[in-house]
Amino acid sequence: MDSRLHDRFGSAAPELGLPDDLPFVERVLRRRTHRRYANRPVPSALIEMLCCAALSASSKSDFQQASILTVADPARRAALAAPFPAMPWIGTAPNFLVFLGDTRRLERLGELRGHPATNRGLEGFFNAAVDAALALQTFILSAESAGLGCCPISVLRNQAKLVADVLALPDGVFPVAGLCVGWPADAGHISMRLPPGLTLHRDTYDDAALADDIARYDAEREARNPTPPEKQRAPERFGTAAAYGWSEDKARQSAQGEGAAFPPWLRACGFTFD
Ligand SMILES: Cc1cc2nc3c(=O)[nH]c(=O)nc-3n(C[C@H](O)[C@H](O)[C@H](O)COP(=O)(O)O)c2cc1C
């Protein structure tokens, strides 16, 4: 059994028989989100270096539509954290950054060069969001390679207007996610991923075995990290399930919905999604 893959995928891990000479890949396989941090500052030069690494991520058409905003001002940090008391790490992490999709820069270039064009249709929005996401994950992997721990924060989008006010975001610049950064306070744990049989397809898409695959995944994940009954999501709406697992939790989360305020805020900023 290949423990590098087993820790991530459990019994569904493929047997690939590869030698132990892929240190970067092994680091990625063992990566994890950290939400608790040691009370030790992160050198600002290191954060800036990691931002430079993040901005080295691939970029659609070389449009370079990601921007990163580092938030050091305690008042702004507190204002961003206030709506989310259930996630105290937003306010307490040693460093906090916001990864932005930036459709504005290309529009400004158009004006500068005398070829004005809107960049707020679906294509512009999607390209900018993808660029920001690639920069986010590139920052995370780079930070983890330096021994830091990170936690992306997409709940910020539920308060996009507040975020834009606090950070003085102009129209066309939107938050994709915040990011908590610090030295991890504990080892954390590897979060099991779905079996590759369900997420890795060959030649054609095939999810015929979904129900069985998910049942096995739920059981194995619960065996590793059981969900106590009091941690079941929204029992007042969904009841208390005898057998609870990842799929029940994610189905409940998805049914509750999130992010209703984001599209109207984006439209108010001029995004048409046409
Ligand atoms: C785009 C994105 C947004 C996220 N937003 C939040 C968030 O708002 N709050 C939080 O605590 N974790 C957030 N996370 C962390 C995920 O919950 C975490 O990545 C997931 O549970 C898998 O765990 P792992 O990264 O340790 O494998 C986010 C992750 C991503 C990629």
GROMACS .gro file of C-alpha atoms and ligand atoms in nm:
model
  305
    1MET     CA    1   0.000   0.000   0.000
    2ASP     CA    2   0.131   0.348  -0.094
    3SER     CA    3   0.086   0.553   0.224
    4ARG     CA    4   0.132   0.878   0.029
    5LEU     CA    5  -0.196   0.805  -0.151
    6HIS     CA    6  -0.369   0.603   0.121
    7ASP     CA    7  -0.368   0.893   0.367
    8ARG     CA    8  -0.556   1.106   0.112
    9PHE     CA    9  -0.781   0.851  -0.058
   10GLY     CA   10  -0.812   0.563   0.189
   11SER     CA   11  -0.876   0.219   0.045
   12ALA     CA   12  -0.962   0.376  -0.294
   13ALA     CA   13  -0.598   0.486  -0.338
   14PRO     CA   14  -0.452   0.353  -0.663
   15GLU     CA   15  -0.141   0.132  -0.652
   16LEU     CA   16   0.096   0.317  -0.882
   17GLY     CA   17   0.430   0.172  -0.777
   18LEU     CA   18   0.617   0.502  -0.815
   19PRO     CA   19   0.947   0.558  -0.632
   20ASP     CA   20   0.985   0.804  -0.343
   21ASP     CA   21   1.151   1.078  -0.550
   22LEU     CA   22   0.865   1.322  -0.598
   23PRO     CA   23   0.906   1.553  -0.297
   24PHE     CA   24   0.686   1.834  -0.429
   25VAL     CA   25   0.404   1.599  -0.528
   26GLU     CA   26   0.426   1.425  -0.190
   27ARG     CA   27   0.400   1.760  -0.014
   28VAL     CA   28   0.086   1.841  -0.215
   29LEU     CA   29  -0.066   1.500  -0.137
   30ARG     CA   30  -0.013   1.565   0.236
   31ARG     CA   31  -0.124   1.928   0.236
   32ARG     CA   32  -0.399   2.051   0.467
   33THR     CA   33  -0.579   2.367   0.571
   34HIS     CA   34  -0.475   2.524   0.902
   35ARG     CA   35  -0.707   2.743   1.107
   36ARG     CA   36  -0.505   2.770   1.431
   37TYR     CA   37  -0.176   2.958   1.436
   38ALA     CA   38   0.119   3.005   1.670
   39ASN     CA   39   0.164   3.350   1.821
   40ARG     CA   40   0.469   3.416   1.604
   41PRO     CA   41   0.486   3.680   1.334
   42VAL     CA   42   0.552   3.597   0.971
   43PRO     CA   43   0.826   3.818   0.821
   44SER     CA   44   0.665   4.068   0.584
   45ALA     CA   45   0.936   3.997   0.326
   46LEU     CA   46   0.830   3.631   0.325
   47ILE     CA   47   0.466   3.728   0.268
   48GLU     CA   48   0.572   3.953  -0.019
   49MET     CA   49   0.788   3.677  -0.169
   50LEU     CA   50   0.490   3.439  -0.151
   51CYS     CA   51   0.271   3.700  -0.322
   52CYS     CA   52   0.530   3.719  -0.601
   53ALA     CA   53   0.517   3.339  -0.629
   54ALA     CA   54   0.135   3.353  -0.635
   55LEU     CA   55   0.143   3.612  -0.912
   56SER     CA   56   0.366   3.375  -1.111
   57ALA     CA   57   0.066   3.142  -1.157
   58SER     CA   58  -0.058   3.076  -1.510
   59SER     CA   59  -0.293   3.345  -1.639
   60LYS     CA   60  -0.565   3.324  -1.906
   61SER     CA   61  -0.441   3.496  -2.226
   62ASP     CA   62  -0.165   3.659  -2.016
   63PHE     CA   63  -0.437   3.908  -1.916
   64GLN     CA   64  -0.305   3.895  -1.555
   65GLN     CA   65  -0.642   3.960  -1.394
   66ALA     CA   66  -0.554   3.859  -1.037
   67SER     CA   67  -0.476   4.117  -0.769
   68ILE     CA   68  -0.378   4.050  -0.408
   69LEU     CA   69  -0.451   4.284  -0.120
   70THR     CA   70  -0.271   4.238   0.213
   71VAL     CA   71  -0.469   4.366   0.511
   72ALA     CA   72  -0.252   4.487   0.801
   73ASP     CA   73  -0.466   4.769   0.943
   74PRO     CA   74  -0.627   4.627   1.263
   75ALA     CA   75  -0.947   4.828   1.214
   76ARG     CA   76  -0.997   4.690   0.864
   77ARG     CA   77  -0.916   4.335   0.984
   78ALA     CA   78  -1.174   4.369   1.261
   79ALA     CA   79  -1.436   4.503   1.020
   80LEU     CA   80  -1.382   4.208   0.784
   81ALA     CA   81  -1.398   3.955   1.068
   82ALA     CA   82  -1.699   4.101   1.251
   83PRO     CA   83  -1.976   3.940   1.041
   84PHE     CA   84  -1.823   3.591   1.087
   85PRO     CA   85  -1.795   3.512   1.461
   86ALA     CA   86  -1.813   3.138   1.382
   87MET     CA   87  -1.477   3.172   1.203
   88PRO     CA   88  -1.260   3.357   1.455
   89TRP     CA   89  -0.944   3.275   1.255
   90ILE     CA   90  -1.044   3.551   1.011
   91GLY     CA   91  -0.963   3.806   1.281
   92THR     CA   92  -0.688   3.622   1.468
   93ALA     CA   93  -0.459   3.479   1.198
   94PRO     CA   94  -0.122   3.659   1.197
   95ASN     CA   95  -0.172   3.765   0.835
   96PHE     CA   96  -0.475   3.816   0.616
   97LEU     CA   97  -0.484   3.863   0.241
   98VAL     CA   98  -0.766   3.901  -0.009
   99PHE     CA   99  -0.738   3.750  -0.355
  100LEU     CA  100  -0.924   3.960  -0.608
  101GLY     CA  101  -1.056   3.906  -0.957
  102ASP     CA  102  -0.961   4.226  -1.139
  103THR     CA  103  -1.154   4.302  -1.458
  104ARG     CA  104  -1.085   4.672  -1.414
  105ARG     CA  105  -0.717   4.672  -1.516
  106LEU     CA  106  -0.792   4.544  -1.867
  107GLU     CA  107  -1.066   4.805  -1.911
  108ARG     CA  108  -0.820   5.076  -1.804
  109LEU     CA  109  -0.566   4.944  -2.055
  110GLY     CA  110  -0.833   4.966  -2.325
  111GLU     CA  111  -0.892   5.330  -2.238
  112LEU     CA  112  -0.519   5.404  -2.226
  113ARG     CA  113  -0.460   5.247  -2.568
  114GLY     CA  114  -0.774   5.394  -2.724
  115HIS     CA  115  -0.959   5.061  -2.762
  116PRO     CA  116  -1.221   5.089  -2.488
  117ALA     CA  117  -1.418   4.769  -2.417
  118THR     CA  118  -1.624   4.630  -2.135
  119ASN     CA  119  -1.469   4.337  -1.952
  120ARG     CA  120  -1.765   4.264  -1.728
  121GLY     CA  121  -1.943   3.995  -1.926
  122LEU     CA  122  -1.927   3.629  -1.825
  123GLU     CA  123  -1.595   3.578  -2.006
  124GLY     CA  124  -1.426   3.864  -1.823
  125PHE     CA  125  -1.569   3.764  -1.487
  126PHE     CA  126  -1.479   3.398  -1.530
  127ASN     CA  127  -1.124   3.468  -1.651
  128ALA     CA  128  -1.057   3.704  -1.362
  129ALA     CA  129  -1.205   3.462  -1.107
  130VAL     CA  130  -0.996   3.173  -1.242
  131ASP     CA  131  -0.677   3.385  -1.240
  132ALA     CA  132  -0.742   3.483  -0.877
  133ALA     CA  133  -0.809   3.120  -0.780
  134LEU     CA  134  -0.486   3.005  -0.945
  135ALA     CA  135  -0.293   3.277  -0.761
  136LEU     CA  136  -0.464   3.175  -0.435
  137GLN     CA  137  -0.365   2.810  -0.462
  138THR     CA  138  -0.015   2.899  -0.581
  139PHE     CA  139   0.024   3.115  -0.271
  140ILE     CA  140  -0.104   2.832  -0.050
  141LEU     CA  141   0.132   2.568  -0.190
  142SER     CA  142   0.426   2.809  -0.176
  143ALA     CA  143   0.343   2.908   0.183
  144GLU     CA  144   0.307   2.544   0.287
  145SER     CA  145   0.648   2.469   0.138
  146ALA     CA  146   0.787   2.739   0.372
  147GLY     CA  147   0.623   2.571   0.673
  148LEU     CA  148   0.327   2.810   0.694
  149GLY     CA  149  -0.038   2.714   0.723
  150CYS     CA  150  -0.327   2.877   0.535
  151CYS     CA  151  -0.704   2.887   0.528
  152PRO     CA  152  -0.894   3.034   0.232
  153ILE     CA  153  -1.199   3.239   0.331
  154SER     CA  154  -1.477   3.251   0.073
  155VAL     CA  155  -1.747   3.355   0.322
  156LEU     CA  156  -1.616   3.707   0.253
  157ARG     CA  157  -1.823   3.697  -0.065
  158ASN     CA  158  -2.139   3.680   0.146
  159GLN     CA  159  -2.051   4.035   0.256
  160ALA     CA  160  -1.905   4.159  -0.073
  161LYS     CA  161  -2.034   4.515  -0.031
  162LEU     CA  162  -1.880   4.546   0.314
  163VAL     CA  163  -1.551   4.401   0.183
  164ALA     CA  164  -1.552   4.647  -0.106
  165ASP     CA  165  -1.621   4.939   0.131
  166VAL     CA  166  -1.353   4.837   0.383
  167LEU     CA  167  -1.088   4.774   0.116
  168ALA     CA  168  -1.191   5.055  -0.121
  169LEU     CA  169  -1.242   4.814  -0.411
  170PRO     CA  170  -1.341   4.997  -0.728
  171ASP     CA  171  -1.612   4.861  -0.961
  172GLY     CA  172  -1.484   4.564  -1.159
  173VAL     CA  173  -1.264   4.434  -0.876
  174PHE     CA  174  -1.424   4.158  -0.671
  175PRO     CA  175  -1.316   3.930  -0.386
  176VAL     CA  176  -1.267   3.563  -0.475
  177ALA     CA  177  -1.145   3.465  -0.128
  178GLY     CA  178  -0.958   3.590   0.174
  179LEU     CA  179  -0.663   3.394   0.307
  180CYS     CA  180  -0.550   3.344   0.667
  181VAL     CA  181  -0.176   3.278   0.697
  182GLY     CA  182   0.045   3.191   0.994
  183TRP     CA  183   0.273   2.931   1.149
  184PRO     CA  184   0.052   2.628   1.229
  185ALA     CA  185  -0.027   2.578   1.598
  186ASP     CA  186  -0.076   2.203   1.552
  187ALA     CA  187  -0.022   1.930   1.296
  188GLY     CA  188  -0.376   1.947   1.157
  189HIS     CA  189  -0.505   1.653   0.957
  190ILE     CA  190  -0.531   1.533   0.600
  191SER     CA  191  -0.888   1.563   0.473
  192MET     CA  192  -0.989   1.256   0.271
  193ARG     CA  193  -1.077   1.316  -0.091
  194LEU     CA  194  -1.336   1.134  -0.301
  195PRO     CA  195  -1.219   0.811  -0.464
  196PRO     CA  196  -1.035   0.881  -0.789
  197GLY     CA  197  -1.279   0.636  -0.953
  198LEU     CA  198  -1.537   0.914  -0.916
  199THR     CA  199  -1.328   1.222  -0.991
  200LEU     CA  200  -1.071   1.095  -1.242
  201HIS     CA  201  -1.231   0.994  -1.573
  202ARG     CA  202  -1.075   0.821  -1.870
  203ASP     CA  203  -1.175   0.915  -2.226
  204THR     CA  204  -1.542   0.963  -2.138
  205TYR     CA  205  -1.722   1.086  -1.829
  206ASP     CA  206  -1.865   0.807  -1.616
  207ASP     CA  207  -2.031   0.840  -1.276
  208ALA     CA  208  -2.240   0.522  -1.294
  209ALA     CA  209  -2.092   0.393  -0.967
  210LEU     CA  210  -2.154   0.718  -0.776
  211ALA     CA  211  -2.397   0.583  -0.515
  212ASP     CA  212  -2.175   0.288  -0.418
  213ASP     CA  213  -1.854   0.494  -0.430
  214ILE     CA  214  -2.004   0.762  -0.206
  215ALA     CA  215  -2.139   0.508   0.043
  216ARG     CA  216  -1.789   0.358   0.080
  217TYR     CA  217  -1.628   0.702   0.102
  218ASP     CA  218  -1.875   0.821   0.366
  219ALA     CA  219  -1.817   0.510   0.579
  220GLU     CA  220  -1.439   0.529   0.557
  221ARG     CA  221  -1.425   0.903   0.624
  222GLU     CA  222  -1.657   0.870   0.923
  223ALA     CA  223  -1.445   0.585   1.058
  224ARG     CA  224  -1.144   0.819   1.051
  225ASN     CA  225  -1.322   1.131   1.179
  226PRO     CA  226  -1.665   1.050   1.322
  227THR     CA  227  -1.925   1.329   1.326
  228PRO     CA  228  -2.080   1.351   1.675
  229PRO     CA  229  -2.463   1.380   1.661
  230GLU     CA  230  -2.450   1.739   1.793
  231LYS     CA  231  -2.230   1.837   1.494
  232GLN     CA  232  -2.491   1.736   1.237
  233ARG     CA  233  -2.581   2.036   1.021
  234ALA     CA  234  -2.912   2.217   1.075
  235PRO     CA  235  -3.103   1.935   1.254
  236GLU     CA  236  -3.399   2.172   1.305
  237ARG     CA  237  -3.451   2.157   0.927
  238PHE     CA  238  -3.315   1.815   0.831
  239GLY     CA  239  -3.355   1.610   1.149
  240THR     CA  240  -3.088   1.393   1.309
  241ALA     CA  241  -2.964   1.118   1.079
  242ALA     CA  242  -2.878   0.773   1.218
  243ALA     CA  243  -2.595   0.744   0.964
  244TYR     CA  244  -2.433   1.080   0.896
  245GLY     CA  245  -2.144   1.134   0.662
  246TRP     CA  246  -1.977   1.370   0.417
  247SER     CA  247  -2.248   1.333   0.151
  248GLU     CA  248  -2.533   1.404   0.395
  249ASP     CA  249  -2.343   1.703   0.529
  250LYS     CA  250  -2.265   1.846   0.184
  251ALA     CA  251  -2.621   1.782   0.058
  252ARG     CA  252  -2.756   1.972   0.360
  253GLN     CA  253  -2.506   2.254   0.314
  254SER     CA  254  -2.590   2.286  -0.053
  255ALA     CA  255  -2.968   2.276   0.013
  256GLN     CA  256  -2.932   2.560   0.262
  257GLY     CA  257  -2.777   2.774  -0.010
  258GLU     CA  258  -2.520   3.050   0.025
  259GLY     CA  259  -2.406   3.359  -0.157
  260ALA     CA  260  -2.743   3.507  -0.259
  261ALA     CA  261  -2.613   3.861  -0.208
  262PHE     CA  262  -2.311   3.820  -0.438
  263PRO     CA  263  -2.478   3.831  -0.785
  264PRO     CA  264  -2.684   4.148  -0.715
  265TRP     CA  265  -2.372   4.318  -0.576
  266LEU     CA  266  -2.174   4.219  -0.886
  267ARG     CA  267  -2.452   4.348  -1.113
  268ALA     CA  268  -2.454   4.676  -0.920
  269CYS     CA  269  -2.080   4.696  -0.999
  270GLY     CA  270  -2.153   4.671  -1.372
  271PHE     CA  271  -2.113   4.298  -1.433
  272THR     CA  272  -2.365   4.178  -1.693
  273PHE     CA  273  -2.253   3.813  -1.730
  274ASP     CA  274  -2.356   3.833  -2.097
  275LIG     C1  275  -1.213   2.875  -0.239
  275LIG     C2  276  -1.213   2.821  -0.098
  275LIG     C3  277  -1.286   2.887  -0.002
  275LIG     C4  278  -1.285   2.843   0.131
  275LIG     N1  279  -1.353   2.915   0.225
  275LIG     C5  280  -1.343   2.880   0.355
  275LIG     C6  281  -1.404   2.961   0.454
  275LIG     O1  282  -1.473   3.060   0.425
  275LIG     N2  283  -1.385   2.927   0.585
  275LIG     C7  284  -1.309   2.819   0.621
  275LIG     O2  285  -1.293   2.796   0.741
  275LIG     N3  286  -1.251   2.738   0.527
  275LIG     C8  287  -1.266   2.767   0.396
  275LIG     N4  288  -1.205   2.690   0.300
  275LIG     C9  289  -1.124   2.571   0.341
  275LIG    C10  290  -1.197   2.440   0.305
  275LIG     O3  291  -1.298   2.418   0.400
  275LIG    C11  292  -1.094   2.326   0.301
  275LIG     O4  293  -1.005   2.347   0.194
  275LIG    C12  294  -1.165   2.191   0.283
  275LIG     O5  295  -1.237   2.157   0.398
  275LIG    C13  296  -1.068   2.078   0.251
  275LIG     O6  297  -0.971   2.070   0.354
  275LIG     P1  298  -0.816   2.069   0.320
  275LIG     O7  299  -0.781   2.196   0.249
  275LIG     O8  300  -0.746   2.059   0.454
  275LIG     O9  301  -0.790   1.950   0.233
  275LIG    C14  302  -1.209   2.728   0.167
  275LIG    C15  303  -1.137   2.661   0.067
  275LIG    C16  304  -1.138   2.707  -0.063
  275LIG    C17  305  -1.058   2.634  -0.168
   0.00000   0.00000   0.00000
